[in-house]
């Protein structure tokens, strides 16, 4: 009697069973409620005191680095300071990011206060970013509605000037994009994170945008004032270079959470998209010694599905959810102390992932073979 093959198997020429390749775009055989049920209840608990301790830790390190840099004022040490401080700016951003999600605490007032202070200090308009980032989470993996590193359609891609196309996919330019995105958004989209009348925001959110833009402007004015007091070059060394290191961290991490996996991952339109399927296209990454420094932001799949979970519970929540996720969870490649292995993922993605088809409800990135050829 013939033994029926499982659905995931196919018959080879000699009659043996071979597992078919896993299709990441296939609808998952589980519901989001099953993932939620697998996560221990305490992982959902937010401790404002614990969150504030992380803020104090980061601010203490930032202050100590400034004090050390000014005290030694050595060109042998400045590059070390820039990398370390830029990384700490990125860590501060992540804590403000938690405020934006409400995972910092259950108090909206505390989340808003801390988020405004932290993000304004690194020249991020808190409410403007918070609202567009909420749009990103609500529409992750949706070609038409996602907000962060959205794929260009082939038509939009072809309409870009050649110079713009080359810059968009040639390092280091893409990982310096964040300030420009805040001001003008991405190609094919209009609006500014600073403008309360932007299409990004609902009418009842405009007051928040005025507040966060004003806080941003205040911080910019403080930096100008300090430049007159201590000299622009000194402020550039203390703040300007770390700011751009932070921008590179932000663009690098955000991009690699949604691109550059060894197997191309799907993007969706229309009926094929769902919150669960979109969230399952995100990728976890191991950042070595930086995991703890930047608050486990690399543990990204569960964060995307359940942004209410505090960062200090993400690793445990992910371990608990793996049994439900199965092959839809892609185990991150283990990193050494410095995550140099991610450079290959980044470079390959910028070589291969240029646009998606204008048609179809399940699409994958395609390559422009002529991008870097005259």
Coordinates of C-alpha atoms in Angstrom, one line a residue:
X1 CA 0.0 0.0 0.0
X2 CA 1.4 3.4 -0.9
X3 CA 2.1 5.8 1.9
X4 CA 0.8 9.3 1.2
X5 CA 3.4 12.0 1.3
X6 CA 3.1 15.0 3.6
X7 CA 2.0 18.3 2.0
X8 CA 5.5 19.7 2.4
X9 CA 7.1 16.8 0.5
X10 CA 7.4 15.9 -3.2
X11 CA 8.3 12.6 -4.9
X12 CA 11.8 12.3 -6.4
X13 CA 12.6 10.2 -9.5
X14 CA 13.5 7.2 -7.4
X15 CA 10.3 7.4 -5.4
X16 CA 11.7 8.8 -2.2
X17 CA 10.3 11.8 -0.4
X18 CA 12.0 15.2 -0.6
X19 CA 11.0 18.2 1.4
X20 CA 9.8 21.1 -0.7
X21 CA 11.6 24.4 -0.1
X22 CA 9.9 26.5 2.6
X23 CA 7.8 29.3 1.1
X24 CA 8.0 32.3 3.4
X25 CA 5.0 33.9 1.6
X26 CA 2.7 31.0 2.4
X27 CA -0.1 31.9 4.9
X28 CA 1.1 30.6 8.3
X29 CA -0.7 27.7 9.9
X30 CA -1.1 29.6 13.2
X31 CA -2.9 32.7 14.4
X32 CA -1.4 35.7 16.2
X33 CA -3.4 34.7 19.3
X34 CA -1.4 31.4 19.5
X35 CA 1.9 33.4 19.5
X36 CA 0.5 35.7 22.2
X37 CA -0.6 32.7 24.3
X38 CA 2.9 31.2 24.2
X39 CA 4.5 34.3 25.7
X40 CA 4.7 34.2 29.6
X41 CA 2.3 36.8 31.2
X42 CA 5.1 38.6 33.0
X43 CA 6.7 39.5 29.6
X44 CA 3.9 42.0 29.1
X45 CA 4.5 43.8 32.4
X46 CA 6.0 47.3 32.1
X47 CA 8.1 48.6 35.0
X48 CA 8.5 52.4 34.8
X49 CA 11.3 52.2 37.4
X50 CA 13.2 49.7 35.5
X51 CA 12.8 51.7 32.3
X52 CA 13.9 54.9 34.1
X53 CA 17.0 53.0 35.4
X54 CA 18.0 52.3 31.8
X55 CA 17.6 56.0 31.0
X56 CA 19.8 56.9 33.9
X57 CA 22.4 54.3 32.8
X58 CA 22.5 55.7 29.3
X59 CA 22.7 59.3 30.4
X60 CA 25.4 58.5 32.9
X61 CA 27.5 56.9 30.1
X62 CA 26.9 59.8 27.8
X63 CA 28.0 62.3 30.4
X64 CA 31.1 60.3 31.3
X65 CA 32.1 60.0 27.7
X66 CA 31.8 63.8 27.2
X67 CA 33.8 64.5 30.4
X68 CA 36.5 62.0 29.3
X69 CA 36.7 63.4 25.8
X70 CA 37.0 67.0 26.9
X71 CA 39.5 66.1 29.7
X72 CA 41.9 64.2 27.5
X73 CA 41.3 66.1 24.2
X74 CA 43.5 63.7 22.3
X75 CA 43.2 62.9 18.6
X76 CA 44.1 59.3 19.5
X77 CA 41.0 59.1 21.6
X78 CA 38.5 61.2 19.7
X79 CA 37.6 58.5 17.1
X80 CA 36.9 56.1 20.0
X81 CA 34.7 58.7 21.6
X82 CA 32.8 59.3 18.4
X83 CA 32.0 55.6 17.9
X84 CA 31.1 55.1 21.6
X85 CA 29.0 58.2 21.9
X86 CA 27.2 57.7 18.6
X87 CA 26.3 54.2 19.8
X88 CA 25.0 55.7 23.0
X89 CA 22.9 58.3 21.1
X90 CA 21.4 55.2 19.3
X91 CA 20.7 53.6 22.6
X92 CA 18.9 56.7 23.8
X93 CA 16.9 56.7 20.6
X94 CA 15.7 53.1 21.3
X95 CA 14.5 54.1 24.8
X96 CA 12.6 57.0 23.2
X97 CA 11.3 54.5 20.7
X98 CA 9.9 52.4 23.6
X99 CA 8.2 55.5 24.9
X100 CA 6.5 56.0 21.5
X101 CA 5.2 52.4 21.6
X102 CA 3.9 52.8 25.2
X103 CA 6.2 49.9 26.2
X104 CA 8.2 52.2 28.5
X105 CA 5.4 52.5 31.0
X106 CA 1.6 52.4 31.3
X107 CA 1.7 56.2 31.9
X108 CA 1.1 58.2 28.7
X109 CA 2.3 61.4 30.4
X110 CA 5.6 59.7 31.5
X111 CA 6.1 58.2 28.1
X112 CA 5.5 61.5 26.4
X113 CA 7.8 63.4 28.8
X114 CA 10.7 61.0 28.5
X115 CA 10.2 60.5 24.8
X116 CA 10.3 64.2 24.1
X117 CA 13.4 64.8 26.2
X118 CA 15.4 61.8 24.8
X119 CA 14.5 62.3 21.2
X120 CA 14.8 66.0 21.2
X121 CA 18.3 65.7 22.7
X122 CA 19.4 63.8 19.5
X123 CA 17.5 66.0 17.1
X124 CA 14.5 63.6 16.5
X125 CA 11.0 65.2 16.4
X126 CA 9.4 62.8 18.9
X127 CA 5.7 63.0 18.0
X128 CA 6.3 63.3 14.3
X129 CA 8.5 60.2 14.3
X130 CA 6.2 58.4 16.8
X131 CA 3.2 58.7 14.6
X132 CA 4.9 57.7 11.3
X133 CA 6.5 54.8 13.2
X134 CA 3.1 53.7 14.4
X135 CA 2.1 53.7 10.7
X136 CA 5.1 51.5 9.9
X137 CA 4.1 48.9 12.6
X138 CA 0.5 48.8 11.6
X139 CA 1.4 48.2 7.9
X140 CA 4.7 46.4 8.1
X141 CA 5.4 44.4 4.9
X142 CA 2.7 46.3 2.9
X143 CA 4.2 47.8 -0.3
X144 CA 1.5 50.5 -0.5
X145 CA 1.1 51.5 3.1
X146 CA 4.4 50.8 5.0
X147 CA 6.4 53.8 6.1
X148 CA 10.0 52.7 6.8
X149 CA 12.3 51.6 4.0
X150 CA 9.3 50.8 1.7
X151 CA 10.2 49.1 -1.6
X152 CA 10.1 51.3 -4.7
X153 CA 7.8 50.0 -7.4
X154 CA 9.5 49.5 -10.8
X155 CA 7.6 52.5 -12.2
X156 CA 8.7 54.8 -9.3
X157 CA 12.2 53.5 -9.5
X158 CA 12.5 54.2 -13.3
X159 CA 11.2 57.7 -12.7
X160 CA 14.1 58.6 -10.4
X161 CA 17.1 60.4 -11.9
X162 CA 20.0 58.0 -12.5
X163 CA 22.1 59.9 -10.0
X164 CA 19.4 59.5 -7.3
X165 CA 19.1 55.7 -8.0
X166 CA 22.9 55.3 -7.7
X167 CA 23.1 57.2 -4.5
X168 CA 20.1 55.4 -3.0
X169 CA 21.9 52.0 -3.4
X170 CA 25.5 53.0 -2.9
X171 CA 27.1 52.9 0.5
X172 CA 27.5 55.0 2.7
X173 CA 24.7 57.2 1.3
X174 CA 21.7 55.1 2.3
X175 CA 22.8 54.8 5.9
X176 CA 23.0 58.6 6.1
X177 CA 19.4 59.1 5.0
X178 CA 17.5 59.5 8.2
X179 CA 17.6 63.3 8.7
X180 CA 16.5 63.7 5.0
X181 CA 13.7 61.2 5.5
X182 CA 12.4 63.1 8.5
X183 CA 12.4 66.3 6.4
X184 CA 11.1 65.0 3.1
X185 CA 10.1 61.3 3.5
X186 CA 10.9 58.7 0.9
X187 CA 10.6 58.8 -2.9
X188 CA 7.0 58.6 -4.0
X189 CA 5.8 59.9 -0.6
X190 CA 5.2 63.5 0.4
X191 CA 5.2 65.3 3.8
X192 CA 7.5 66.2 6.6
X193 CA 7.8 65.0 10.2
X194 CA 8.1 68.6 11.3
X195 CA 5.0 70.0 9.5
X196 CA 1.8 69.7 11.5
X197 CA -0.2 70.0 8.3
X198 CA 1.6 67.1 6.7
X199 CA -0.5 64.2 5.3
X200 CA 1.3 62.0 7.8
X201 CA -0.8 63.3 10.6
X202 CA -4.5 63.5 11.5
X203 CA -6.0 66.9 12.4
X204 CA -6.2 66.0 16.1
X205 CA -2.4 65.1 16.1
X206 CA -1.2 68.5 14.9
X207 CA -0.8 70.0 18.3
X208 CA 1.6 67.1 19.2
X209 CA 3.6 67.9 16.0
X210 CA 3.9 71.6 17.0
X211 CA 5.2 70.5 20.4
X212 CA 7.8 68.1 19.1
X213 CA 9.0 70.4 16.4
X214 CA 9.3 73.2 18.9
X215 CA 11.4 70.9 21.2
X216 CA 13.6 70.0 18.2
X217 CA 14.1 73.6 17.4
X218 CA 15.0 74.4 21.1
X219 CA 17.7 71.7 21.0
X220 CA 19.0 73.1 17.7
X221 CA 19.1 76.6 19.3
X222 CA 21.0 75.2 22.3
X223 CA 23.6 73.6 20.0
X224 CA 24.0 76.9 18.1
X225 CA 24.4 78.8 21.5
X226 CA 27.0 76.3 22.7
X227 CA 28.9 76.7 19.4
X228 CA 29.2 80.4 20.1
X229 CA 30.4 79.7 23.7
X230 CA 32.8 76.8 23.1
X231 CA 33.4 77.1 19.4
X232 CA 31.7 75.3 16.5
X233 CA 34.5 72.9 16.0
X234 CA 34.4 71.7 19.6
X235 CA 30.6 71.2 19.4
X236 CA 31.1 69.3 16.1
X237 CA 33.6 67.0 17.8
X238 CA 31.5 66.5 20.9
X239 CA 28.0 66.3 19.3
X240 CA 28.1 66.5 15.5
X241 CA 30.2 63.5 14.7
X242 CA 28.4 61.2 17.2
X243 CA 25.1 62.4 15.8
X244 CA 26.1 61.1 12.3
X245 CA 27.3 57.8 13.9
X246 CA 23.9 57.5 15.5
X247 CA 22.2 58.1 12.1
X248 CA 24.3 55.3 10.6
X249 CA 23.3 53.0 13.4
X250 CA 19.6 53.8 13.0
X251 CA 19.6 53.4 9.2
X252 CA 21.7 50.2 9.3
X253 CA 19.6 48.5 12.0
X254 CA 16.2 49.6 10.6
X255 CA 17.2 48.4 7.1
X256 CA 18.6 45.0 8.2
X257 CA 15.4 44.3 10.1
X258 CA 13.5 44.3 6.8
X259 CA 16.1 43.4 4.1
X260 CA 19.2 41.4 3.4
X261 CA 18.1 38.0 4.6
X262 CA 19.8 35.1 2.7
X263 CA 16.4 34.1 1.3
X264 CA 14.4 36.9 -0.3
X265 CA 11.4 37.7 1.8
X266 CA 7.9 38.7 0.5
X267 CA 6.2 42.1 0.5
X268 CA 2.4 42.2 0.1
X269 CA -0.5 44.1 -1.4
X270 CA -4.2 43.9 -1.1
X271 CA -5.9 40.8 0.2
X272 CA -2.7 38.9 0.6
X273 CA -1.5 41.3 3.3
X274 CA -2.3 40.8 7.0
X275 CA -0.8 42.1 10.1
X276 CA 0.6 38.7 11.0
X277 CA 2.0 37.9 7.6
X278 CA 3.6 41.4 7.3
X279 CA 5.2 41.0 10.8
X280 CA 6.6 37.6 9.9
X281 CA 8.8 39.2 7.1
X282 CA 10.9 41.0 9.7
X283 CA 14.3 39.6 10.6
X284 CA 16.1 39.2 14.0
X285 CA 19.8 40.2 14.1
X286 CA 22.6 39.5 16.5
X287 CA 24.7 42.5 17.2
X288 CA 27.2 40.9 19.6
X289 CA 28.3 43.1 22.5
X290 CA 25.9 45.8 21.3
X291 CA 22.8 43.8 22.0
X292 CA 22.6 44.9 25.6
X293 CA 23.9 48.4 24.9
X294 CA 21.1 49.2 22.4
X295 CA 18.4 47.4 24.4
X296 CA 18.0 44.2 22.4
X297 CA 16.4 46.1 19.4
X298 CA 17.8 43.3 17.2
X299 CA 15.1 41.0 18.7
X300 CA 12.7 42.4 16.2
X301 CA 10.1 39.9 15.1
X302 CA 8.3 39.7 18.4
X303 CA 8.7 43.5 18.8
X304 CA 7.0 44.0 15.5
X305 CA 4.1 41.7 16.3
X306 CA 3.7 42.9 19.9
X307 CA 5.3 46.4 20.3
X308 CA 3.8 46.7 23.8
X309 CA 6.4 44.2 25.2
X310 CA 9.2 46.1 27.0
X311 CA 12.6 45.6 25.5
X312 CA 13.9 43.8 28.6
X313 CA 11.5 41.0 28.0
X314 CA 11.9 40.6 24.2
X315 CA 14.6 37.8 24.3
X316 CA 12.5 35.7 26.7
X317 CA 9.3 36.3 24.7
X318 CA 11.1 35.3 21.5
X319 CA 12.3 32.1 23.0
X320 CA 8.8 31.2 24.1
X321 CA 7.3 32.0 20.7
X322 CA 9.7 30.0 18.6
X323 CA 7.7 26.8 19.0
X324 CA 4.7 28.4 17.4
X325 CA 6.5 30.3 14.7
X326 CA 8.5 27.3 13.4
X327 CA 10.2 28.1 10.1
X328 CA 8.6 31.5 10.0
X329 CA 11.1 32.5 12.6
X330 CA 14.6 32.9 11.1
X331 CA 17.3 32.3 13.7
X332 CA 19.8 35.2 13.5
X333 CA 23.4 34.3 12.6
X334 CA 25.5 34.3 15.8
X335 CA 27.8 37.3 16.0
X336 CA 31.2 37.8 17.4
X337 CA 31.8 40.8 19.7
X338 CA 31.6 43.1 16.7
X339 CA 28.8 42.3 14.2
X340 CA 31.0 42.4 11.1
X341 CA 29.0 39.5 9.6
X342 CA 26.2 41.9 8.9
X343 CA 28.3 43.9 6.4
X344 CA 27.9 41.2 3.8
X345 CA 24.1 41.2 4.3
X346 CA 24.0 44.9 3.8
X347 CA 26.2 45.1 0.8
X348 CA 24.4 42.2 -0.9
X349 CA 21.0 43.7 -0.3
X350 CA 22.0 47.0 -1.9
X351 CA 23.3 45.1 -4.9
X352 CA 20.2 42.9 -5.3
X353 CA 17.1 44.7 -3.8
X354 CA 16.2 47.6 -6.0
X355 CA 12.5 47.5 -6.7
X356 CA 9.4 45.4 -6.7
X357 CA 6.9 44.7 -9.5
X358 CA 4.1 47.2 -10.0
X359 CA 1.7 44.3 -10.1
X360 CA 0.9 41.3 -8.0
X361 CA -0.2 41.0 -4.3
X362 CA 2.9 38.9 -3.3
X363 CA 6.1 40.5 -4.6
X364 CA 9.9 40.1 -4.0
X365 CA 12.7 42.5 -4.6
X366 CA 14.2 42.5 -8.1
X367 CA 17.6 43.7 -9.3
X368 CA 18.4 46.4 -11.8
X369 CA 21.4 44.8 -13.6
X370 CA 22.3 48.2 -15.2
X371 CA 22.3 50.3 -12.0
X372 CA 26.1 50.6 -11.7
X373 CA 26.8 50.3 -15.5
X374 CA 26.9 53.2 -17.9

